[in-house]
PDB file of N, CA and C in Angstrom:
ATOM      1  N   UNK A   1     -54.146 260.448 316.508  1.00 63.00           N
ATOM      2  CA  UNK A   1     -53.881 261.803 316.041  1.00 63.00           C
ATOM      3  C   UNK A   1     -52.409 262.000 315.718  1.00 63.00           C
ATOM      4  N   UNK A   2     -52.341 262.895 314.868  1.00 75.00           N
ATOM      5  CA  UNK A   2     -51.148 263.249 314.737  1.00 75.00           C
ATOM      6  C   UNK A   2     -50.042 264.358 315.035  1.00 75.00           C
ATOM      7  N   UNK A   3     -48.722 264.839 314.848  1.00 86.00           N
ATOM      8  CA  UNK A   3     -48.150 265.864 315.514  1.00 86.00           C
ATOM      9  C   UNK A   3     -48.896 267.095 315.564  1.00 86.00           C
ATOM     10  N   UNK A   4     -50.154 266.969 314.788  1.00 91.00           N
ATOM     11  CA  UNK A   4     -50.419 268.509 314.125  1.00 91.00           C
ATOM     12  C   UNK A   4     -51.635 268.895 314.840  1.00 91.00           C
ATOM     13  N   UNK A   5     -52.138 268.092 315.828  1.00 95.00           N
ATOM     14  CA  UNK A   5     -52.844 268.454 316.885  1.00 95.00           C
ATOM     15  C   UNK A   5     -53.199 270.146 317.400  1.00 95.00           C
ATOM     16  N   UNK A   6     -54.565 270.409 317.887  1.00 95.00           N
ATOM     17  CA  UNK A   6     -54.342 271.470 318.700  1.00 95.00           C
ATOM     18  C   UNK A   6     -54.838 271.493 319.733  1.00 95.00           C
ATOM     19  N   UNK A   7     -55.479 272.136 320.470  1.00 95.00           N
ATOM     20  CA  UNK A   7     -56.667 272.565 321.357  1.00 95.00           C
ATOM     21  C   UNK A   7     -57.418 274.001 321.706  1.00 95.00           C
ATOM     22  N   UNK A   8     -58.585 273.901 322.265  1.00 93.00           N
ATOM     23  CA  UNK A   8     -59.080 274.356 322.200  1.00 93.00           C
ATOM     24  C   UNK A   8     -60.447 274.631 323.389  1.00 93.00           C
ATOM     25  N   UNK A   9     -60.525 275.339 323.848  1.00 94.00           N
ATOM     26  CA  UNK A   9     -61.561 275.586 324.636  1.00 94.00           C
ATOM     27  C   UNK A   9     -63.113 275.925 324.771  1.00 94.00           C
ATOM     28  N   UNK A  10     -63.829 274.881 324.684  1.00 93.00           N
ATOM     29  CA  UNK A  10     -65.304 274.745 324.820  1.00 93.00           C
ATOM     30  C   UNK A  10     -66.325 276.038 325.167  1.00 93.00           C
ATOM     31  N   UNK A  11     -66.932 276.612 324.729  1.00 90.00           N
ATOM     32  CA  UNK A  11     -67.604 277.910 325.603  1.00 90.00           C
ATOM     33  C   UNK A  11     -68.973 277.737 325.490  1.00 90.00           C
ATOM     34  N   UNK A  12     -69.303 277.725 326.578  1.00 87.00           N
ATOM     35  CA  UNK A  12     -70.823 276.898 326.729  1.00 87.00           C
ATOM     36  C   UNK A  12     -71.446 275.593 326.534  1.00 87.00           C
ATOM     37  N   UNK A  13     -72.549 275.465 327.076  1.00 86.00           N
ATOM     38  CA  UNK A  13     -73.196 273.945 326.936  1.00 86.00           C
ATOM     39  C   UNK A  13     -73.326 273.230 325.938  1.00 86.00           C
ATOM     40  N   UNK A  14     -73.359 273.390 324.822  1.00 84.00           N
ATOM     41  CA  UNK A  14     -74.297 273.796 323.746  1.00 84.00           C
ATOM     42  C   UNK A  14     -74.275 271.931 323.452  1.00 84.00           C
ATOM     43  N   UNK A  15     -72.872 271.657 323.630  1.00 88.00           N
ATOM     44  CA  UNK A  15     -72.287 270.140 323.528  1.00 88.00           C
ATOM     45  C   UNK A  15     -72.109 269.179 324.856  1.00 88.00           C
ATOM     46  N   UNK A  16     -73.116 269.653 325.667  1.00 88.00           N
ATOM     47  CA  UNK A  16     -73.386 268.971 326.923  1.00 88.00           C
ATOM     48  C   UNK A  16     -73.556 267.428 326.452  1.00 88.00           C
ATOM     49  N   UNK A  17     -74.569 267.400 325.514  1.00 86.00           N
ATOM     50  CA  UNK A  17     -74.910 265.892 325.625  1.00 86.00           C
ATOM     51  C   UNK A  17     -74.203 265.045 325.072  1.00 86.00           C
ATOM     52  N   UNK A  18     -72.972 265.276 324.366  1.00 87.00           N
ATOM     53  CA  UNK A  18     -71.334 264.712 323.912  1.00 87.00           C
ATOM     54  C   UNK A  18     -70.585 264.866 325.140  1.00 87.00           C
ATOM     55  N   UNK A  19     -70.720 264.897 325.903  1.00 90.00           N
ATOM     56  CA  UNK A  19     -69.718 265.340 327.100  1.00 90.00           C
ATOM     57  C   UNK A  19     -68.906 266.518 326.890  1.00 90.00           C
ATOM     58  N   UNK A  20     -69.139 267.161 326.075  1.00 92.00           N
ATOM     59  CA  UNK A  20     -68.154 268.292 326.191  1.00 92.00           C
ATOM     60  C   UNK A  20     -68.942 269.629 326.609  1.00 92.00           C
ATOM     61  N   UNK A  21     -68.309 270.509 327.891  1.00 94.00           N
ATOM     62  CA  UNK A  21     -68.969 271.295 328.882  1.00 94.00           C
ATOM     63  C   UNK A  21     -68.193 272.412 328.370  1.00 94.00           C
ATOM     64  N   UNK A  22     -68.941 273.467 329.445  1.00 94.00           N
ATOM     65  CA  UNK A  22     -68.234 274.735 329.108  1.00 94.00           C
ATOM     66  C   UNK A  22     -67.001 275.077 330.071  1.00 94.00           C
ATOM     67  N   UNK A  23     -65.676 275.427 329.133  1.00 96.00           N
ATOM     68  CA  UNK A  23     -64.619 275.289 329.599  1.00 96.00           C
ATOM     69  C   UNK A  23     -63.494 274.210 329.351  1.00 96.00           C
ATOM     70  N   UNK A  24     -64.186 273.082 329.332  1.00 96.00           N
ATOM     71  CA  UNK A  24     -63.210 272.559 328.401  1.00 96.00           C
ATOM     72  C   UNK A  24     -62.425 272.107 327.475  1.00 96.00           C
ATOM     73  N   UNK A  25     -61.402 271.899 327.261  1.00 96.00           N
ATOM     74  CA  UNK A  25     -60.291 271.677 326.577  1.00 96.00           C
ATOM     75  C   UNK A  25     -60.517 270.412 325.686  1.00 96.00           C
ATOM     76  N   UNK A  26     -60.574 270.753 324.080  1.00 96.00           N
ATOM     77  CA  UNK A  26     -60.911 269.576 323.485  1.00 96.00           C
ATOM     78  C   UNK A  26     -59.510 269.457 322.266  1.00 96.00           C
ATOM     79  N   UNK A  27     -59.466 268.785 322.122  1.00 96.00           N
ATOM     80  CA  UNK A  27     -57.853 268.499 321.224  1.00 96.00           C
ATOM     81  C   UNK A  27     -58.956 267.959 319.788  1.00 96.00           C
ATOM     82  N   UNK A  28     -58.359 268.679 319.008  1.00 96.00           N
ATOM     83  CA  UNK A  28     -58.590 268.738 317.585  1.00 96.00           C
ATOM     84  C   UNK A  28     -57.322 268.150 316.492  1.00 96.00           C
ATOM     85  N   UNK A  29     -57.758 267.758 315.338  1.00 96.00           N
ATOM     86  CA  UNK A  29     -56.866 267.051 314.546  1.00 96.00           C
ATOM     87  C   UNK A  29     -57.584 267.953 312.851  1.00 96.00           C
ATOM     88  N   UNK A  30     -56.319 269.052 312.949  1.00 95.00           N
ATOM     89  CA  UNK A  30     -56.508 269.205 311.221  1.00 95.00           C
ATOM     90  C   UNK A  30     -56.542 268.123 310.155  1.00 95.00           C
ATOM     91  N   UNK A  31     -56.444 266.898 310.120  1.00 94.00           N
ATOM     92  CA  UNK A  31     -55.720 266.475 309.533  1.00 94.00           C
ATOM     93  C   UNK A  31     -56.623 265.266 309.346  1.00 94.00           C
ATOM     94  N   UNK A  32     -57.829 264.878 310.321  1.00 93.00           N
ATOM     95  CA  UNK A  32     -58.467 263.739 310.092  1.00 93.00           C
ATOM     96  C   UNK A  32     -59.212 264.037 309.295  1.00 93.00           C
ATOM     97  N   UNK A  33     -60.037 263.513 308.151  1.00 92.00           N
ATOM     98  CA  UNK A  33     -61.128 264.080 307.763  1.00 92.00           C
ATOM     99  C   UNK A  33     -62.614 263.796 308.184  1.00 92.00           C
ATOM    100  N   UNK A  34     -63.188 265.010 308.209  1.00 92.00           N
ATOM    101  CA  UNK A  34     -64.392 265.339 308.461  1.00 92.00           C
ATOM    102  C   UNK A  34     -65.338 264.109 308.110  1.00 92.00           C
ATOM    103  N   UNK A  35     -66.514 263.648 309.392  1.00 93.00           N
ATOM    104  CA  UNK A  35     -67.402 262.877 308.744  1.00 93.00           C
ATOM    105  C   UNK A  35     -68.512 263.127 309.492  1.00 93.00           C
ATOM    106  N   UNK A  36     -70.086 262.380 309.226  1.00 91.00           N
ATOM    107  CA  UNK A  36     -71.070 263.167 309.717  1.00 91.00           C
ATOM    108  C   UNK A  36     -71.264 262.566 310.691  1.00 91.00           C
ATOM    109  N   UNK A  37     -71.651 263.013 311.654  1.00 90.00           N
ATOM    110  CA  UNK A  37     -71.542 263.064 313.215  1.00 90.00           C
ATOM    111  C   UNK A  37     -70.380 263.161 314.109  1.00 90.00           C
ATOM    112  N   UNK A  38     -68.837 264.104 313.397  1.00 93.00           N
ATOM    113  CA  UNK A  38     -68.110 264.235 313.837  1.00 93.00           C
ATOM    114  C   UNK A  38     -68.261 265.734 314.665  1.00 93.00           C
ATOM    115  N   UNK A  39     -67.830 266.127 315.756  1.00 94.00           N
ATOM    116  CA  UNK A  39     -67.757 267.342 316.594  1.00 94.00           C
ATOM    117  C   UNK A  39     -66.359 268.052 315.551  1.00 94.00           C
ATOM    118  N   UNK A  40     -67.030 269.258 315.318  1.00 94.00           N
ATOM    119  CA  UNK A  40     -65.436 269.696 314.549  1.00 94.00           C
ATOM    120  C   UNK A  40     -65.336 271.485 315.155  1.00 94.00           C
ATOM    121  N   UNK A  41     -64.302 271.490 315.158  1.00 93.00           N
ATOM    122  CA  UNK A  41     -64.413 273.241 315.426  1.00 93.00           C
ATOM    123  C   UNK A  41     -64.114 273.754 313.828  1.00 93.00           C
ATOM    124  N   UNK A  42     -65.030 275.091 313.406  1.00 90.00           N
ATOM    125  CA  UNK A  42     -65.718 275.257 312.006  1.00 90.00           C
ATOM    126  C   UNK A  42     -64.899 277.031 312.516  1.00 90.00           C
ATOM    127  N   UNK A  43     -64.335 277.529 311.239  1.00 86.00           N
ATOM    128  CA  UNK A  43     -64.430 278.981 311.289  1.00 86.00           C
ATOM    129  C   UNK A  43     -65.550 279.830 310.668  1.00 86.00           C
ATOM    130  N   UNK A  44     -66.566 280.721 311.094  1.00 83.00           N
ATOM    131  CA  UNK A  44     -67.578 280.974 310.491  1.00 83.00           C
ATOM    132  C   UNK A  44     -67.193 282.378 311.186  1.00 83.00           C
ATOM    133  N   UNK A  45     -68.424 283.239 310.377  1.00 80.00           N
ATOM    134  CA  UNK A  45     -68.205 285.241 309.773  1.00 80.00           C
ATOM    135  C   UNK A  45     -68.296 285.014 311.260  1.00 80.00           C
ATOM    136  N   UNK A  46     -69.280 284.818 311.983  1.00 81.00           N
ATOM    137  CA  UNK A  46     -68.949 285.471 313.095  1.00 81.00           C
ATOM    138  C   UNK A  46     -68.439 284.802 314.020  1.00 81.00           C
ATOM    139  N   UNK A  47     -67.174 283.800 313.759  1.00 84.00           N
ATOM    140  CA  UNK A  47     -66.144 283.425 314.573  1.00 84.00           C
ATOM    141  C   UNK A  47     -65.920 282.297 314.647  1.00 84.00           C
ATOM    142  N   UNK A  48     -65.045 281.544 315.795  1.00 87.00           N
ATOM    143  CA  UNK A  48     -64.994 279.717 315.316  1.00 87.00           C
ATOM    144  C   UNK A  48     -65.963 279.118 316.771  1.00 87.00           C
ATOM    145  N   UNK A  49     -66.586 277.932 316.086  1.00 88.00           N
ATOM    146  CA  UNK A  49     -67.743 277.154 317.153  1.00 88.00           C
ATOM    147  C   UNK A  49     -67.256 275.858 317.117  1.00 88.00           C
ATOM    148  N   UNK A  50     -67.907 275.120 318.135  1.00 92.00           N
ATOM    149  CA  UNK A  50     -67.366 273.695 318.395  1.00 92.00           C
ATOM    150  C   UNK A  50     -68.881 273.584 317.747  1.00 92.00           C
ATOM    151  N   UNK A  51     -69.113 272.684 317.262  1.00 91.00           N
ATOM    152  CA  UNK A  51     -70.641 271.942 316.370  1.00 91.00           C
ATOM    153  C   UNK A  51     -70.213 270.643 315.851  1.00 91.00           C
ATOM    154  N   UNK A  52     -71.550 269.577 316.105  1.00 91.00           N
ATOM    155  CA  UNK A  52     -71.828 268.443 315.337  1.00 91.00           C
ATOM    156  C   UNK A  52     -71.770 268.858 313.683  1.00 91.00           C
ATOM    157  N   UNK A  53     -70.988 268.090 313.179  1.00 91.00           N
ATOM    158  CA  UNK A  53     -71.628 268.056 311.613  1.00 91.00           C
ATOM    159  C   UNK A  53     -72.425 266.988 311.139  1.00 91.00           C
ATOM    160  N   UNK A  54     -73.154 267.358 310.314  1.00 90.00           N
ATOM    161  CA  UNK A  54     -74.407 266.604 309.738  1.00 90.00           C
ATOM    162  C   UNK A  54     -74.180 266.565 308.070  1.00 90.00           C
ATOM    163  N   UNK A  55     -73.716 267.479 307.602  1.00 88.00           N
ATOM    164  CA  UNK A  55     -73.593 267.031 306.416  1.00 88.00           C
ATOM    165  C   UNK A  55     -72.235 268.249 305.691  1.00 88.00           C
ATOM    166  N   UNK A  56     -71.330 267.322 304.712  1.00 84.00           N
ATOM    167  CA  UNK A  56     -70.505 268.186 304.311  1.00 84.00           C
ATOM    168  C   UNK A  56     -70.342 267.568 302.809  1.00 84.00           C
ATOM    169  N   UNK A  57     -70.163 269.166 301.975  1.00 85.00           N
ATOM    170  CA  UNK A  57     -70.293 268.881 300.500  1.00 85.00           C
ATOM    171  C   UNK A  57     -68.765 269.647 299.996  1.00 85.00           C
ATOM    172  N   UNK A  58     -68.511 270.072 298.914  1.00 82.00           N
ATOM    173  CA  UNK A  58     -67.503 270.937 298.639  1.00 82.00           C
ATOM    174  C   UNK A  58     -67.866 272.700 298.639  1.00 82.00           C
ATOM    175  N   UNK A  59     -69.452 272.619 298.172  1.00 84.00           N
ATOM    176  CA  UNK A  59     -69.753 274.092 298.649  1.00 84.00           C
ATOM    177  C   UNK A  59     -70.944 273.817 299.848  1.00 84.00           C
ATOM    178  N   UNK A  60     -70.618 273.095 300.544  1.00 85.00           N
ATOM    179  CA  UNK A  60     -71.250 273.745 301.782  1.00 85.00           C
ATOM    180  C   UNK A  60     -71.014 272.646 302.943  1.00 85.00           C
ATOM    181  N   UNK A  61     -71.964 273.021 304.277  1.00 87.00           N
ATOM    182  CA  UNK A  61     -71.738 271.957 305.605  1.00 87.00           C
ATOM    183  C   UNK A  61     -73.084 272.442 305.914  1.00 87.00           C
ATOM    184  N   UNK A  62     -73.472 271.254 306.730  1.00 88.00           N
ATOM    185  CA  UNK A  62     -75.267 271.438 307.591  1.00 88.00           C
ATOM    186  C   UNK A  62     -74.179 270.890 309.095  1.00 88.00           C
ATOM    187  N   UNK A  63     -74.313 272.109 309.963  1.00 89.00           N
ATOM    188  CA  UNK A  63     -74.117 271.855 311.419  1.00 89.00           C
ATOM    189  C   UNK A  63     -75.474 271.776 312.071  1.00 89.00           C
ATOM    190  N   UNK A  64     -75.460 270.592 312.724  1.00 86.00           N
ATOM    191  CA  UNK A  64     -76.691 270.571 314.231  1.00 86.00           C
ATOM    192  C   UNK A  64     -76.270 271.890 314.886  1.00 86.00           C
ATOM    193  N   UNK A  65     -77.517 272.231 315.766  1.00 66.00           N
ATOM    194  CA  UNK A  65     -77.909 273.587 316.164  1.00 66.00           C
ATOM    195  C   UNK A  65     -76.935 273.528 317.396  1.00 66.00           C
ATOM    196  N   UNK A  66     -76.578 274.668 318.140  1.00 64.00           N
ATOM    197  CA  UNK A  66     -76.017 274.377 319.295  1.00 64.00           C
ATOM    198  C   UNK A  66     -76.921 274.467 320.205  1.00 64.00           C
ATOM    199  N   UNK A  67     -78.200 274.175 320.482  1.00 65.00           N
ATOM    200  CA  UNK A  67     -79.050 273.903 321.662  1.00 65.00           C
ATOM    201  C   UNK A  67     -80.032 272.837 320.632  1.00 65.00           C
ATOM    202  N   UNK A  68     -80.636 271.767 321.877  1.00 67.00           N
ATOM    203  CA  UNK A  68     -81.383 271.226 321.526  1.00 67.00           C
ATOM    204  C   UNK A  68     -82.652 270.988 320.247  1.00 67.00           C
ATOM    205  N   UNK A  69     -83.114 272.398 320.771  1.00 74.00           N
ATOM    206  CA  UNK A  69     -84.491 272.847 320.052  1.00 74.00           C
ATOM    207  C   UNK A  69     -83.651 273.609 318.630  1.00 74.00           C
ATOM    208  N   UNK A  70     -82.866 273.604 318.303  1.00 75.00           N
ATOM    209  CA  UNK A  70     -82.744 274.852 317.472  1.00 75.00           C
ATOM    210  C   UNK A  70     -81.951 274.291 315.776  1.00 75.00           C
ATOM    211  N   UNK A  71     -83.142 274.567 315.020  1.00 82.00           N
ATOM    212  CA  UNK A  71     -82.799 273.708 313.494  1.00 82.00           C
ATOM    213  C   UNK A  71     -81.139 274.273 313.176  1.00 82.00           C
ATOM    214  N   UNK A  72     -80.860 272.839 312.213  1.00 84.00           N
ATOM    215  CA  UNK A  72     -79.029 272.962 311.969  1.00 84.00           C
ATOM    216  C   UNK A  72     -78.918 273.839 311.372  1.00 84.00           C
ATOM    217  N   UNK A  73     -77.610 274.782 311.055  1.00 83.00           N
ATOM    218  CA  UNK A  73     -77.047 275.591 310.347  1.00 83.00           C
ATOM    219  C   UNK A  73     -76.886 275.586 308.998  1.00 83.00           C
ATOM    220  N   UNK A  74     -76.866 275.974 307.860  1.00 84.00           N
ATOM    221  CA  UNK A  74     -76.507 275.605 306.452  1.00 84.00           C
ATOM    222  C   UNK A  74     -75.571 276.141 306.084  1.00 84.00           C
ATOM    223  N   UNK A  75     -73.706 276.331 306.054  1.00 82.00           N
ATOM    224  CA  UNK A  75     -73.131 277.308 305.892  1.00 82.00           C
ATOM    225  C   UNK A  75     -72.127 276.846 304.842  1.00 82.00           C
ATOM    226  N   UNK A  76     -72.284 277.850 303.891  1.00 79.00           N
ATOM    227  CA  UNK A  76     -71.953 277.957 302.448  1.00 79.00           C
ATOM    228  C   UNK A  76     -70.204 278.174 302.125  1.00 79.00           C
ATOM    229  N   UNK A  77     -69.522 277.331 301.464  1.00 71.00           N
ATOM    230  CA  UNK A  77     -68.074 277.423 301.887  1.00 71.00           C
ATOM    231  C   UNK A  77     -67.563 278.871 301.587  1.00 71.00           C
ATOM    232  N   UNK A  78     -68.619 279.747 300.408  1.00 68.00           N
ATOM    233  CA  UNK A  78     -68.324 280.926 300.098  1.00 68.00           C
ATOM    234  C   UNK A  78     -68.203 282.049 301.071  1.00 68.00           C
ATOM    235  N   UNK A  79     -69.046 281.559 302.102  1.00 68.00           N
ATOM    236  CA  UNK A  79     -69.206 281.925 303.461  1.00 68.00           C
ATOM    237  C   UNK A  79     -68.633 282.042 304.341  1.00 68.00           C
ATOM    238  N   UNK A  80     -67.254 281.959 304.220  1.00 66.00           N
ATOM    239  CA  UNK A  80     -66.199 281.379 305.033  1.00 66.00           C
ATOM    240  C   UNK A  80     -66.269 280.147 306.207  1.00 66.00           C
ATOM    241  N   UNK A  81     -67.147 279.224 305.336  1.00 73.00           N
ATOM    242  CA  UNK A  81     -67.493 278.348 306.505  1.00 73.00           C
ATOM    243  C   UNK A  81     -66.175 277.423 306.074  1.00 73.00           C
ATOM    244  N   UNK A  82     -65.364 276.782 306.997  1.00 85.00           N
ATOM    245  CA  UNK A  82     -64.078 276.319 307.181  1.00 85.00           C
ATOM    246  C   UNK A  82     -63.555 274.964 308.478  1.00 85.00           C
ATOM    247  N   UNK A  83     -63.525 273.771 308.141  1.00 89.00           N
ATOM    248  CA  UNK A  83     -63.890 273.448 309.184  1.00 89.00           C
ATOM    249  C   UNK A  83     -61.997 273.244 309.216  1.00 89.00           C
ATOM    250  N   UNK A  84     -61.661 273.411 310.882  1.00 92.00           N
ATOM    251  CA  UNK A  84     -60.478 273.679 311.255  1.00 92.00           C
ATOM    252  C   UNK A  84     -59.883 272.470 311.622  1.00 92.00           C
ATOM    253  N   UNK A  85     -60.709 271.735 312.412  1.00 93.00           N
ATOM    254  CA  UNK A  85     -60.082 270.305 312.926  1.00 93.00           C
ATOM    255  C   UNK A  85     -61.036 269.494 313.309  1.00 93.00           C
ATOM    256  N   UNK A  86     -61.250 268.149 313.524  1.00 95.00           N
ATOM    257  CA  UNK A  86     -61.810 266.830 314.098  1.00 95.00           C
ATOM    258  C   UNK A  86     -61.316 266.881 315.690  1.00 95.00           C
ATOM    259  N   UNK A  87     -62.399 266.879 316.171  1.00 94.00           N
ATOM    260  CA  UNK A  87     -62.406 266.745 317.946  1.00 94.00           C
ATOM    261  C   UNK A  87     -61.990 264.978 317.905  1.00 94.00           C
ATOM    262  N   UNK A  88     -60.707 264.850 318.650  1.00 93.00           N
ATOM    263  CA  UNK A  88     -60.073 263.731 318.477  1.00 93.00           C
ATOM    264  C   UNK A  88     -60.111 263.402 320.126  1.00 93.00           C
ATOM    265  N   UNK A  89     -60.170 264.097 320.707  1.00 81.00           N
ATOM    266  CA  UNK A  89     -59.763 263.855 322.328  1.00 81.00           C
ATOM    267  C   UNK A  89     -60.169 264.770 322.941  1.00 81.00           C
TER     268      UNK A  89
END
């Protein structure tokens, strides 16, 4: 990673089965680029989420669900879907 690092704090399970729990602290990298099956924190309308990505285009991203059972997201870049950084650490 590089200087441009951040972090960020986990809220809820949702990423239990990556090891990442609720509460903790995951260090993100603006700067790597995005690939599919990367954990990325995403800015979306109703706020920013830690999520698997599954697929990313120029107008859009498919995030895995944040619980098990629950089909991926489809969110449209018009949408303010934004992905912020690569979970690096």
């Amino acid at each position: 990673p590089g200087d441009d690092v951040f972090f960020v704090q986990a809220e809820g399970n949702d990423l239990a089965a990556r090891g990442i729990l609720d509460g903790d602290y995951v260090m993100l990298s603006p700067s790597l680029a995005p690939r599919p099956d990367d954990v990325v924190a995403v800015r979306l309308a109703t706020g920013t989420a830690l999520r698997a990505l599954q697929q990313l285009s120029e107008t859009s991203m498919t995030l895995a669900g944040g619980d098990p059972g629950e089909a991926p997201q489809v969110v449209l870049a018009s949408e303010t879907g934004t992905v912020l950084g690569v979970v690096c650490g």
